[in-house]
């Protein structure tokens, strides 16, 4: 089916037999765009003391600090941009019989299991950057804040189907209580 990412099994310990659905690869350029804009704006703001020092308005400002602040921000932005593709590849979700799983994380891996009977609210969100790349976020809310999850990078055509399927399963589980 076009636009549907291929299913894959990842090496999450204890969940090797789960058929994970990866998030859309379109999430990579969306995150890159946000990171570039954020790093650019913050770098410009942090470079103000440097500019003021160089033009002589603020001559007593420490030169090492004036150069270090924007340099650190640029370094952070570059590292973030390098890690984004790998972070997106580490994300995935799976619909099982009794619960919905979401995995994420590079070094500190996390698998969140949300039982269908605990789902209270599902929301499909789409911001301007997401709209540009044809993806949405699915926000799952339960009674416990520790099991709330926001899954980014769901293709537009899958987001509505996934929301409706999860809510139907949640309602069926609640009716059985």
Tab-separated table of C-alpha atoms in Angstrom:
chain	number	residue	atom	x	y	z
A	1	UNK	CA	0.000	0.000	0.000
A	2	UNK	CA	1.560	3.370	-0.945
A	3	UNK	CA	2.592	5.585	1.939
A	4	UNK	CA	2.489	2.734	4.467
A	5	UNK	CA	5.911	2.043	5.938
A	6	UNK	CA	7.082	-1.541	5.798
A	7	UNK	CA	6.812	-3.554	8.978
A	8	UNK	CA	10.000	-4.573	10.676
A	9	UNK	CA	11.190	-6.374	13.777
A	10	UNK	CA	13.757	-4.462	15.840
A	11	UNK	CA	16.082	-5.600	18.549
A	12	UNK	CA	14.142	-4.408	21.587
A	13	UNK	CA	14.924	-6.927	24.307
A	14	UNK	CA	11.847	-8.918	25.284
A	15	UNK	CA	9.865	-7.779	22.227
A	16	UNK	CA	11.691	-9.645	19.442
A	17	UNK	CA	8.488	-11.352	18.274
A	18	UNK	CA	6.523	-8.093	17.895
A	19	UNK	CA	5.716	-6.945	14.363
A	20	UNK	CA	6.710	-3.254	14.646
A	21	UNK	CA	5.414	-0.639	12.228
A	22	UNK	CA	8.008	2.123	11.823
A	23	UNK	CA	6.973	5.748	11.792
A	24	UNK	CA	7.117	7.554	8.463
A	25	UNK	CA	10.588	8.442	7.175
A	26	UNK	CA	9.105	11.886	6.409
A	27	UNK	CA	9.586	12.603	10.117
A	28	UNK	CA	13.342	13.004	9.467
A	29	UNK	CA	13.094	16.130	7.260
A	30	UNK	CA	10.365	17.518	9.534
A	31	UNK	CA	12.601	17.220	12.600
A	32	UNK	CA	15.586	18.530	10.623
A	33	UNK	CA	13.604	21.622	9.608
A	34	UNK	CA	12.580	22.338	13.200
A	35	UNK	CA	16.127	21.767	14.482
A	36	UNK	CA	17.674	24.044	11.865
A	37	UNK	CA	15.190	26.817	12.632
A	38	UNK	CA	15.604	26.448	16.397
A	39	UNK	CA	19.397	26.256	16.301
A	40	UNK	CA	19.552	29.177	13.876
A	41	UNK	CA	17.347	31.481	15.930
A	42	UNK	CA	19.043	30.628	19.231
A	43	UNK	CA	22.500	31.009	17.660
A	44	UNK	CA	21.606	34.467	16.354
A	45	UNK	CA	20.359	35.483	19.794
A	46	UNK	CA	23.476	34.107	21.492
A	47	UNK	CA	25.676	35.939	18.964
A	48	UNK	CA	24.334	39.366	19.995
A	49	UNK	CA	26.998	39.831	22.724
A	50	UNK	CA	29.681	38.850	20.183
A	51	UNK	CA	28.476	41.434	17.688
A	52	UNK	CA	28.220	44.091	20.388
A	53	UNK	CA	31.740	43.252	21.538
A	54	UNK	CA	33.172	43.342	18.003
A	55	UNK	CA	31.611	46.731	17.153
A	56	UNK	CA	32.861	48.223	20.427
A	57	UNK	CA	29.518	48.751	22.175
A	58	UNK	CA	30.347	46.149	24.835
A	59	UNK	CA	34.184	46.017	24.888
A	60	UNK	CA	34.453	44.558	28.410
A	61	UNK	CA	32.440	41.438	27.578
A	62	UNK	CA	34.665	38.320	27.852
A	63	UNK	CA	35.745	37.353	24.337
A	64	UNK	CA	35.881	33.648	25.147
A	65	UNK	CA	32.243	33.715	26.266
A	66	UNK	CA	31.119	35.794	23.296
A	67	UNK	CA	32.584	33.209	20.911
A	68	UNK	CA	31.691	30.136	23.005
A	69	UNK	CA	27.941	30.715	23.307
A	70	UNK	CA	27.101	30.643	19.573
A	71	UNK	CA	29.725	27.941	18.937
A	72	UNK	CA	28.182	25.629	21.539
A	73	UNK	CA	24.726	26.186	20.080
A	74	UNK	CA	25.945	25.438	16.557
A	75	UNK	CA	27.678	22.310	17.841
A	76	UNK	CA	24.501	21.170	19.573
A	77	UNK	CA	22.520	21.761	16.372
A	78	UNK	CA	24.965	19.719	14.293
A	79	UNK	CA	24.952	16.799	16.732
A	80	UNK	CA	21.162	16.918	16.874
A	81	UNK	CA	20.912	16.857	13.068
A	82	UNK	CA	23.252	13.856	12.889
A	83	UNK	CA	21.186	11.909	15.452
A	84	UNK	CA	17.723	12.667	14.059
A	85	UNK	CA	17.672	9.976	11.324
A	86	UNK	CA	18.726	7.268	13.776
A	87	UNK	CA	16.196	8.401	16.386
A	88	UNK	CA	13.399	8.238	13.833
A	89	UNK	CA	14.469	4.742	12.722
A	90	UNK	CA	14.319	3.619	16.373
A	91	UNK	CA	10.656	4.647	16.677
A	92	UNK	CA	7.794	2.284	15.957
A	93	UNK	CA	4.416	1.068	17.114
A	94	UNK	CA	2.521	-2.198	17.192
A	95	UNK	CA	-1.132	-3.106	17.617
A	96	UNK	CA	-1.508	-6.296	19.631
A	97	UNK	CA	-4.601	-8.123	20.853
A	98	UNK	CA	-4.670	-6.557	24.329
A	99	UNK	CA	-2.461	-3.478	24.099
A	100	UNK	CA	-0.797	-0.902	21.899
A	101	UNK	CA	3.016	-0.709	22.001
A	102	UNK	CA	5.237	2.254	21.207
A	103	UNK	CA	9.042	2.074	21.151
A	104	UNK	CA	11.620	4.816	20.985
A	105	UNK	CA	15.132	5.719	22.052
A	106	UNK	CA	18.700	5.198	20.921
A	107	UNK	CA	20.699	4.635	24.062
A	108	UNK	CA	17.870	4.546	26.551
A	109	UNK	CA	15.269	2.421	24.828
A	110	UNK	CA	11.687	2.640	25.933
A	111	UNK	CA	8.738	0.421	25.134
A	112	UNK	CA	5.422	1.774	26.324
A	113	UNK	CA	2.483	-0.634	26.496
A	114	UNK	CA	-0.962	0.938	26.712
A	115	UNK	CA	-3.792	-1.539	27.422
A	116	UNK	CA	-6.799	-0.766	25.229
A	117	UNK	CA	-9.104	-0.730	28.241
A	118	UNK	CA	-7.097	2.151	29.760
A	119	UNK	CA	-7.370	4.476	26.759
A	120	UNK	CA	-9.412	7.514	27.669
A	121	UNK	CA	-8.633	9.925	24.880
A	122	UNK	CA	-6.985	9.798	21.468
A	123	UNK	CA	-6.145	12.919	19.557
A	124	UNK	CA	-4.743	13.315	16.057
A	125	UNK	CA	-2.620	16.461	15.766
A	126	UNK	CA	-1.118	18.155	12.742
A	127	UNK	CA	1.080	21.227	12.928
A	128	UNK	CA	2.305	23.310	9.999
A	129	UNK	CA	5.585	21.406	9.620
A	130	UNK	CA	3.812	18.056	9.859
A	131	UNK	CA	1.212	19.195	7.328
A	132	UNK	CA	4.025	20.151	4.944
A	133	UNK	CA	5.393	16.588	5.079
A	134	UNK	CA	2.065	14.717	5.176
A	135	UNK	CA	2.396	13.287	8.675
A	136	UNK	CA	0.509	13.604	11.944
A	137	UNK	CA	0.930	12.889	15.640
A	138	UNK	CA	-1.288	10.557	17.605
A	139	UNK	CA	-1.656	11.426	21.278
A	140	UNK	CA	-2.823	8.618	23.592
A	141	UNK	CA	-4.032	9.613	27.043
A	142	UNK	CA	-4.833	7.285	29.907
A	143	UNK	CA	-5.736	7.747	33.569
A	144	UNK	CA	-2.036	7.479	34.438
A	145	UNK	CA	0.246	10.237	33.196
A	146	UNK	CA	3.144	7.762	33.003
A	147	UNK	CA	1.442	5.818	30.204
A	148	UNK	CA	0.492	8.807	28.060
A	149	UNK	CA	2.257	8.799	24.708
A	150	UNK	CA	2.598	10.970	21.651
A	151	UNK	CA	3.540	9.103	18.511
A	152	UNK	CA	4.932	11.357	15.815
A	153	UNK	CA	5.309	10.562	12.142
A	154	UNK	CA	2.071	8.695	11.456
A	155	UNK	CA	1.166	9.031	7.752
A	156	UNK	CA	-2.035	11.037	7.196
A	157	UNK	CA	-3.853	8.089	5.630
A	158	UNK	CA	-3.034	5.849	8.638
A	159	UNK	CA	-3.747	8.341	11.420
A	160	UNK	CA	-7.541	8.314	11.186
A	161	UNK	CA	-7.692	4.534	10.759
A	162	UNK	CA	-5.390	4.022	13.728
A	163	UNK	CA	-7.361	6.419	15.934
A	164	UNK	CA	-10.680	4.768	15.070
A	165	UNK	CA	-9.295	1.240	15.541
A	166	UNK	CA	-7.727	2.049	18.911
A	167	UNK	CA	-10.859	3.772	20.190
A	168	UNK	CA	-13.053	0.865	19.077
A	169	UNK	CA	-10.774	-1.603	20.872
A	170	UNK	CA	-10.742	0.639	23.949
A	171	UNK	CA	-14.536	0.862	24.019
A	172	UNK	CA	-14.832	-2.905	23.625
A	173	UNK	CA	-12.452	-3.480	26.539
A	174	UNK	CA	-14.281	-0.970	28.736
A	175	UNK	CA	-17.628	-2.588	27.959
A	176	UNK	CA	-16.236	-5.912	29.136
A	177	UNK	CA	-15.315	-4.549	32.581
